[in-house]
Each structure stands twice: as C-alpha cells, then as structure tokens.
PDB file of C-alpha atoms and ligand atoms in Angstrom:
ATOM      1  CA  MET T 159     -59.676 191.100  66.111  1.00 49.00           C
ATOM      2  CA  ALA T 160     -60.849 187.805  65.683  1.00 57.00           C
ATOM      3  CA  GLU T 161     -63.017 189.154  62.745  1.00 67.00           C
ATOM      4  CA  VAL T 162     -59.698 189.573  60.313  1.00 83.00           C
ATOM      5  CA  THR T 163     -58.546 186.890  57.846  1.00 86.00           C
ATOM      6  CA  LEU T 164     -54.893 186.724  58.145  1.00 89.00           C
ATOM      7  CA  ASP T 165     -52.780 186.045  55.352  1.00 91.00           C
ATOM      8  CA  LEU T 166     -50.188 184.282  57.359  1.00 92.00           C
ATOM      9  CA  ARG T 167     -47.963 182.561  53.644  1.00 91.00           C
ATOM     10  CA  ASP T 168     -44.864 184.335  54.603  1.00 89.00           C
ATOM     11  CA  ARG T 169     -44.422 182.546  58.275  1.00 92.00           C
ATOM     12  CA  PRO T 170     -43.097 179.302  58.974  1.00 93.00           C
ATOM     13  CA  LYS T 171     -45.618 176.761  58.563  1.00 94.00           C
ATOM     14  CA  ALA T 172     -45.396 175.873  62.635  1.00 93.00           C
ATOM     15  CA  GLU T 173     -46.039 179.452  63.483  1.00 95.00           C
ATOM     16  CA  ALA T 174     -48.581 180.100  60.807  1.00 96.00           C
ATOM     17  CA  TYR T 175     -50.812 177.214  61.789  1.00 96.00           C
ATOM     18  CA  ALA T 176     -50.187 177.751  65.705  1.00 96.00           C
ATOM     19  CA  GLU T 177     -51.276 181.930  65.384  1.00 95.00           C
ATOM     20  CA  LEU T 178     -54.179 180.095  62.544  1.00 96.00           C
ATOM     21  CA  LYS T 179     -56.167 177.999  65.671  1.00 96.00           C
ATOM     22  CA  GLN T 180     -55.997 180.553  68.372  1.00 95.00           C
ATOM     23  CA  HIS T 181     -57.640 182.844  65.921  1.00 95.00           C
ATOM     24  CA  VAL T 182     -59.733 179.863  64.413  1.00 96.00           C
ATOM     25  CA  GLU T 183     -60.887 179.464  68.483  1.00 94.00           C
ATOM     26  CA  ALA T 184     -61.289 183.012  69.039  1.00 94.00           C
ATOM     27  CA  VAL T 185     -63.911 183.737  66.322  1.00 95.00           C
ATOM     28  CA  LEU T 186     -65.822 180.475  67.362  1.00 95.00           C
ATOM     29  CA  GLU T 187     -65.858 180.744  70.606  1.00 94.00           C
ATOM     30  CA  GLY T 188     -69.526 180.264  72.125  1.00 94.00           C
ATOM     31  CA  VAL T 189     -70.087 178.480  68.852  1.00 95.00           C
ATOM     32  CA  ASP T 190     -71.256 175.219  68.852  1.00 94.00           C
ATOM     33  CA  ASP T 191     -72.926 174.411  65.215  1.00 96.00           C
ATOM     34  CA  ASP T 192     -70.498 172.589  62.797  1.00 97.00           C
ATOM     35  CA  ILE T 193     -71.419 173.761  59.167  1.00 97.00           C
ATOM     36  CA  THR T 194     -70.384 177.703  60.967  1.00 97.00           C
ATOM     37  CA  ALA T 195     -67.279 175.826  62.483  1.00 97.00           C
ATOM     38  CA  MET T 196     -66.528 174.068  59.239  1.00 98.00           C
ATOM     39  CA  ALA T 197     -67.253 177.582  56.639  1.00 98.00           C
ATOM     40  CA  THR T 198     -64.834 179.669  59.214  1.00 97.00           C
ATOM     41  CA  MET T 199     -62.380 176.872  58.841  1.00 97.00           C
ATOM     42  CA  SER T 200     -62.341 176.756  55.200  1.00 98.00           C
ATOM     43  CA  CYS T 201     -62.806 180.193  55.080  1.00 97.00           C
ATOM     44  CA  LEU T 202     -59.428 181.129  57.302  1.00 96.00           C
ATOM     45  CA  LEU T 203     -57.272 178.336  56.314  1.00 97.00           C
ATOM     46  CA  HIS T 204     -58.080 178.616  52.472  1.00 97.00           C
ATOM     47  CA  HIS T 205     -56.831 182.789  52.846  1.00 96.00           C
ATOM     48  CA  ALA T 206     -54.031 181.697  55.795  1.00 96.00           C
ATOM     49  CA  PHE T 207     -52.623 179.715  53.329  1.00 96.00           C
ATOM     50  CA  GLY T 208     -54.049 181.012  49.300  1.00 95.00           C
ATOM     51  CA  HIS T 209     -54.815 177.160  48.878  1.00 95.00           C
ATOM     52  CA  LEU T 210     -56.290 176.270  45.511  1.00 96.00           C
ATOM     53  CA  TRP T 211     -59.379 174.547  47.271  1.00 97.00           C
ATOM     54  CA  THR T 212     -60.095 173.971  50.971  1.00 98.00           C
ATOM     55  CA  GLY T 213     -63.336 172.277  52.247  1.00 98.00           C
ATOM     56  CA  PHE T 214     -64.963 169.753  53.396  1.00 98.00           C
ATOM     57  CA  TYR T 215     -67.135 166.795  52.695  1.00 98.00           C
ATOM     58  CA  ARG T 216     -69.947 165.781  55.068  1.00 98.00           C
ATOM     59  CA  VAL T 217     -70.426 162.687  55.455  1.00 98.00           C
ATOM     60  CA  VAL T 218     -74.272 161.318  54.474  1.00 98.00           C
ATOM     61  CA  GLN T 219     -74.000 157.829  54.663  1.00 98.00           C
ATOM     62  CA  PRO T 220     -72.085 156.067  57.124  1.00 98.00           C
ATOM     63  CA  GLY T 221     -69.671 154.002  55.333  1.00 98.00           C
ATOM     64  CA  LYS T 222     -70.776 155.169  52.371  1.00 98.00           C
ATOM     65  CA  LEU T 223     -71.066 158.456  50.992  1.00 98.00           C
ATOM     66  CA  LEU T 224     -69.357 162.010  51.397  1.00 98.00           C
ATOM     67  CA  ARG T 225     -71.213 165.438  49.824  1.00 98.00           C
ATOM     68  CA  VAL T 226     -69.754 168.507  49.833  1.00 98.00           C
ATOM     69  CA  GLY T 227     -69.730 170.818  52.432  1.00 98.00           C
ATOM     70  CA  PRO T 228     -68.976 174.527  53.161  1.00 98.00           C
ATOM     71  CA  TYR T 229     -65.698 175.444  50.947  1.00 98.00           C
ATOM     72  CA  GLN T 230     -63.983 178.081  49.208  1.00 97.00           C
ATOM     73  CA  GLY T 231     -62.113 177.873  45.683  1.00 96.00           C
ATOM     74  CA  THR T 232     -63.569 176.778  42.142  1.00 95.00           C
ATOM     75  CA  LEU T 233     -66.091 174.253  42.297  1.00 95.00           C
ATOM     76  CA  GLY T 234     -66.119 170.997  43.989  1.00 94.00           C
ATOM     77  CA  CYS T 235     -67.346 167.160  42.634  1.00 94.00           C
ATOM     78  CA  LEU T 236     -70.919 167.336  44.683  1.00 97.00           C
ATOM     79  CA  GLU T 237     -70.401 163.958  45.974  1.00 97.00           C
ATOM     80  CA  ILE T 238     -67.587 161.244  46.318  1.00 97.00           C
ATOM     81  CA  THR T 239     -68.007 157.094  47.185  1.00 97.00           C
ATOM     82  CA  PHE T 240     -66.073 156.266  50.242  1.00 98.00           C
ATOM     83  CA  GLY T 241     -63.233 154.599  48.666  1.00 96.00           C
ATOM     84  CA  LYS T 242     -62.859 156.346  45.635  1.00 95.00           C
ATOM     85  CA  GLY T 243     -60.487 159.401  45.151  1.00 95.00           C
ATOM     86  CA  VAL T 244     -58.094 161.093  47.989  1.00 97.00           C
ATOM     87  CA  CYS T 245     -61.287 161.720  50.027  1.00 97.00           C
ATOM     88  CA  GLY T 246     -63.031 158.828  49.862  1.00 97.00           C
ATOM     89  CA  ALA T 247     -59.712 156.818  50.646  1.00 97.00           C
ATOM     90  CA  SER T 248     -59.207 159.139  53.761  1.00 98.00           C
ATOM     91  CA  ALA T 249     -62.981 158.384  54.920  1.00 98.00           C
ATOM     92  CA  ALA T 250     -62.901 154.697  54.482  1.00 98.00           C
ATOM     93  CA  THR T 251     -59.306 153.948  56.484  1.00 98.00           C
ATOM     94  CA  ARG T 252     -60.361 157.480  58.634  1.00 98.00           C
ATOM     95  CA  GLU T 253     -56.839 157.945  58.312  1.00 98.00           C
ATOM     96  CA  THR T 254     -55.159 160.889  56.831  1.00 98.00           C
ATOM     97  CA  VAL T 255     -53.872 161.068  53.287  1.00 98.00           C
ATOM     98  CA  VAL T 256     -51.202 163.425  52.054  1.00 97.00           C
ATOM     99  CA  VAL T 257     -50.069 163.001  48.193  1.00 97.00           C
ATOM    100  CA  PRO T 258     -47.548 164.677  46.988  1.00 96.00           C
ATOM    101  CA  ASP T 259     -48.292 164.474  43.003  1.00 93.00           C
ATOM    102  CA  VAL T 260     -52.036 163.566  42.324  1.00 94.00           C
ATOM    103  CA  HIS T 261     -51.395 162.324  39.172  1.00 91.00           C
ATOM    104  CA  ALA T 262     -49.600 159.396  40.788  1.00 90.00           C
ATOM    105  CA  PHE T 263     -52.648 158.921  42.712  1.00 89.00           C
ATOM    106  CA  PRO T 264     -54.793 156.252  41.121  1.00 85.00           C
ATOM    107  CA  GLY T 265     -58.292 157.311  41.215  1.00 84.00           C
ATOM    108  CA  HIS T 266     -57.752 160.659  41.776  1.00 85.00           C
ATOM    109  CA  ILE T 267     -60.998 163.003  41.126  1.00 85.00           C
ATOM    110  CA  THR T 268     -59.857 166.402  39.226  1.00 85.00           C
ATOM    111  CA  CYS T 269     -62.441 168.679  40.007  1.00 83.00           C
ATOM    112  CA  ASP T 270     -59.711 171.908  38.809  1.00 84.00           C
ATOM    113  CA  GLY T 271     -57.151 170.853  36.283  1.00 87.00           C
ATOM    114  CA  ARG T 272     -54.755 173.087  38.536  1.00 90.00           C
ATOM    115  CA  SER T 273     -54.425 170.524  41.540  1.00 90.00           C
ATOM    116  CA  VAL T 274     -51.481 168.958  41.879  1.00 92.00           C
ATOM    117  CA  SER T 275     -50.977 168.214  45.696  1.00 97.00           C
ATOM    118  CA  GLU T 276     -53.247 167.737  48.543  1.00 97.00           C
ATOM    119  CA  ILE T 277     -53.571 166.533  51.933  1.00 98.00           C
ATOM    120  CA  VAL T 278     -57.435 165.224  53.464  1.00 98.00           C
ATOM    121  CA  VAL T 279     -58.144 164.895  57.212  1.00 98.00           C
ATOM    122  CA  PRO T 280     -60.771 162.834  59.259  1.00 98.00           C
ATOM    123  CA  VAL T 281     -62.719 164.896  60.605  1.00 98.00           C
ATOM    124  CA  PHE T 282     -64.128 162.764  63.834  1.00 98.00           C
ATOM    125  CA  GLY T 283     -66.949 163.371  65.934  1.00 97.00           C
ATOM    126  CA  PRO T 284     -67.128 163.745  70.441  1.00 96.00           C
ATOM    127  CA  ASN T 285     -67.939 159.453  70.164  1.00 95.00           C
ATOM    128  CA  ARG T 286     -65.359 159.184  67.632  1.00 96.00           C
ATOM    129  CA  GLU T 287     -67.798 159.233  64.372  1.00 97.00           C
ATOM    130  CA  LEU T 288     -66.418 160.048  61.094  1.00 98.00           C
ATOM    131  CA  MET T 289     -68.656 163.387  60.387  1.00 98.00           C
ATOM    132  CA  ALA T 290     -67.112 164.342  57.527  1.00 98.00           C
ATOM    133  CA  VAL T 291     -63.208 164.509  56.250  1.00 98.00           C
ATOM    134  CA  LEU T 292     -61.038 168.480  55.370  1.00 98.00           C
ATOM    135  CA  ASP T 293     -59.789 168.357  51.760  1.00 98.00           C
ATOM    136  CA  ILE T 294     -57.510 170.821  50.796  1.00 98.00           C
ATOM    137  CA  ASP T 295     -55.752 171.336  47.509  1.00 97.00           C
ATOM    138  CA  SER T 296     -53.072 173.175  46.290  1.00 96.00           C
ATOM    139  CA  GLU T 297     -51.795 174.407  42.799  1.00 95.00           C
ATOM    140  CA  HIS T 298     -47.562 173.632  43.420  1.00 94.00           C
ATOM    141  CA  LYS T 299     -46.131 169.990  44.038  1.00 94.00           C
ATOM    142  CA  ALA T 300     -45.845 168.536  47.835  1.00 96.00           C
ATOM    143  CA  THR T 301     -46.633 171.243  49.569  1.00 96.00           C
ATOM    144  CA  PHE T 302     -48.395 169.513  52.622  1.00 97.00           C
ATOM    145  CA  ASP T 303     -45.787 167.429  55.207  1.00 97.00           C
ATOM    146  CA  ASP T 304     -46.430 165.608  58.419  1.00 97.00           C
ATOM    147  CA  VAL T 305     -46.384 169.438  60.290  1.00 97.00           C
ATOM    148  CA  ASP T 306     -49.672 170.147  57.921  1.00 98.00           C
ATOM    149  CA  LYS T 307     -51.061 166.062  59.235  1.00 98.00           C
ATOM    150  CA  ARG T 308     -50.095 167.511  62.609  1.00 97.00           C
ATOM    151  CA  GLU T 309     -51.752 170.646  62.779  1.00 97.00           C
ATOM    152  CA  LEU T 310     -54.551 169.990  60.840  1.00 98.00           C
ATOM    153  CA  GLU T 311     -55.554 166.863  62.914  1.00 98.00           C
ATOM    154  CA  SER T 312     -55.317 168.739  65.724  1.00 97.00           C
ATOM    155  CA  LEU T 313     -57.175 171.707  64.510  1.00 97.00           C
ATOM    156  CA  MET T 314     -59.977 169.385  63.313  1.00 98.00           C
ATOM    157  CA  GLY T 315     -59.890 168.537  67.000  1.00 97.00           C
ATOM    158  CA  TRP T 316     -62.202 171.118  67.641  1.00 97.00           C
ATOM    159  CA  PHE T 317     -65.263 169.118  66.060  1.00 97.00           C
ATOM    160  CA  SER T 318     -64.556 166.038  68.699  1.00 96.00           C
ATOM    161  CA  ARG T 319     -64.772 168.711  71.864  1.00 91.00           C
ATOM    162  CA  LYS T 320     -67.821 168.230  73.614  1.00 71.00           C
ATOM    163  CA  ARG T 321     -70.022 171.171  73.529  1.00 65.00           C
TER     164      ARG T 321
HETATM  165  N1  SME C  87     -59.118 165.923  45.542  1.00 74.48           N
HETATM  166  C1  SME C  87     -60.455 165.532  45.795  1.00 74.48           C
HETATM  167  C2  SME C  87     -61.769 165.379  45.108  1.00 74.48           C
HETATM  168  C3  SME C  87     -62.120 166.385  45.566  1.00 74.48           C
HETATM  169  S1  SME C  87     -61.665 168.358  45.048  1.00 74.48           S
HETATM  170  O1  SME C  87     -60.687 168.179  44.655  1.00 74.48           O
HETATM  171  C4  SME C  87     -62.698 169.350  45.355  1.00 74.48           C
HETATM  172  C5  SME C  87     -60.409 163.786  45.606  1.00 74.48           C
HETATM  173  O2  SME C  87     -59.445 163.435  44.990  1.00 74.48           O
HETATM  174  O3  SME C  87     -60.889 162.824  46.900  1.00 74.48           O
END
C-alpha cells in the first residue's frame, strides 16, 4: 500500500497530516538519501492537499544562497538569496514563515502569479545545520495556519534524525 499517492483534501487537517506522516515514513522506510526524501515528500504533500507548488530550496552556500531542489508544480525560480522573499526570510531566520497574503509580504518573489498564500519551513540536518527550506504555495488566501506549521515542522524532522 505504501506506493499509493493519497488525496486527503476531504479530511480534517490534523487527521490528514497524521495519515500523510505515516505514509511518508512507510514509503521512506530504509531510505537514507535526502534528495530521494525531498522528492517523495514533495509528491505526497502536493497531491494530498492539491497545492499549487510544493518543494524544496537547498542551501548551496550557507548563509548566502538557496537553489531549487525536488518540487512539484509550475517552474520555480532557480536560486534565492538568503533574506530575499519568503524562502530567503525563513532561511535567514531559521524559522517557519506563514504568509496569509503574499501581496502583503514585502519582497515576495513571484514564480507563479496564481500564488496567494504560502508557508516556508526550515529543514535541519542532524547537527542543526540548515539544509534546505520547504516551500508550499497555495492559490487560496490564508491556506496555512499553526496546524500546518506544527505538522510540517514535525514531518521535516525526518532530515534531522541520525540515520
Ligand atoms: N514563494 C517564494 C518563491 C519561490 S516560488 O514561489 C516557487 C518566495 O517568495 O520565497
């Protein structure tokens, strides 16, 4: 069953994340490759919730530069400087950033004009080093809240686990 791509849009959010997390853990059982995990999580998150864009920007120059990694959705920008846009803000502060309306976020980087709200979650490795950020964009206003923050941060714990 682990090979199925779930659609969880009709489920209460917390329940959907609980099921998704179990599924991700099952699919990634025995895997220790970060890119494989990023690709798998992008796919499962994207299709479970029907988001506009779901994927990772990887730290390629610590404190300076993010470069796009595995994602699902329309063409993403290739590189983002720390401190620029929502992804850059999350990378610079090492905190999750929830943006209910991207038009009200100074310096937001528009890759797809349909994007209205987003969440960016930092991804830490086993030594608390920032490896990447997870960026999820939605076509709807205020899609993301504290439940998304908590559950996505928990899901990103996969990368900090010693394997
Ligand atoms: N939303 C991001 C830019 C990346 S794309 O939308 C894929 C930002 O402002 O950081």
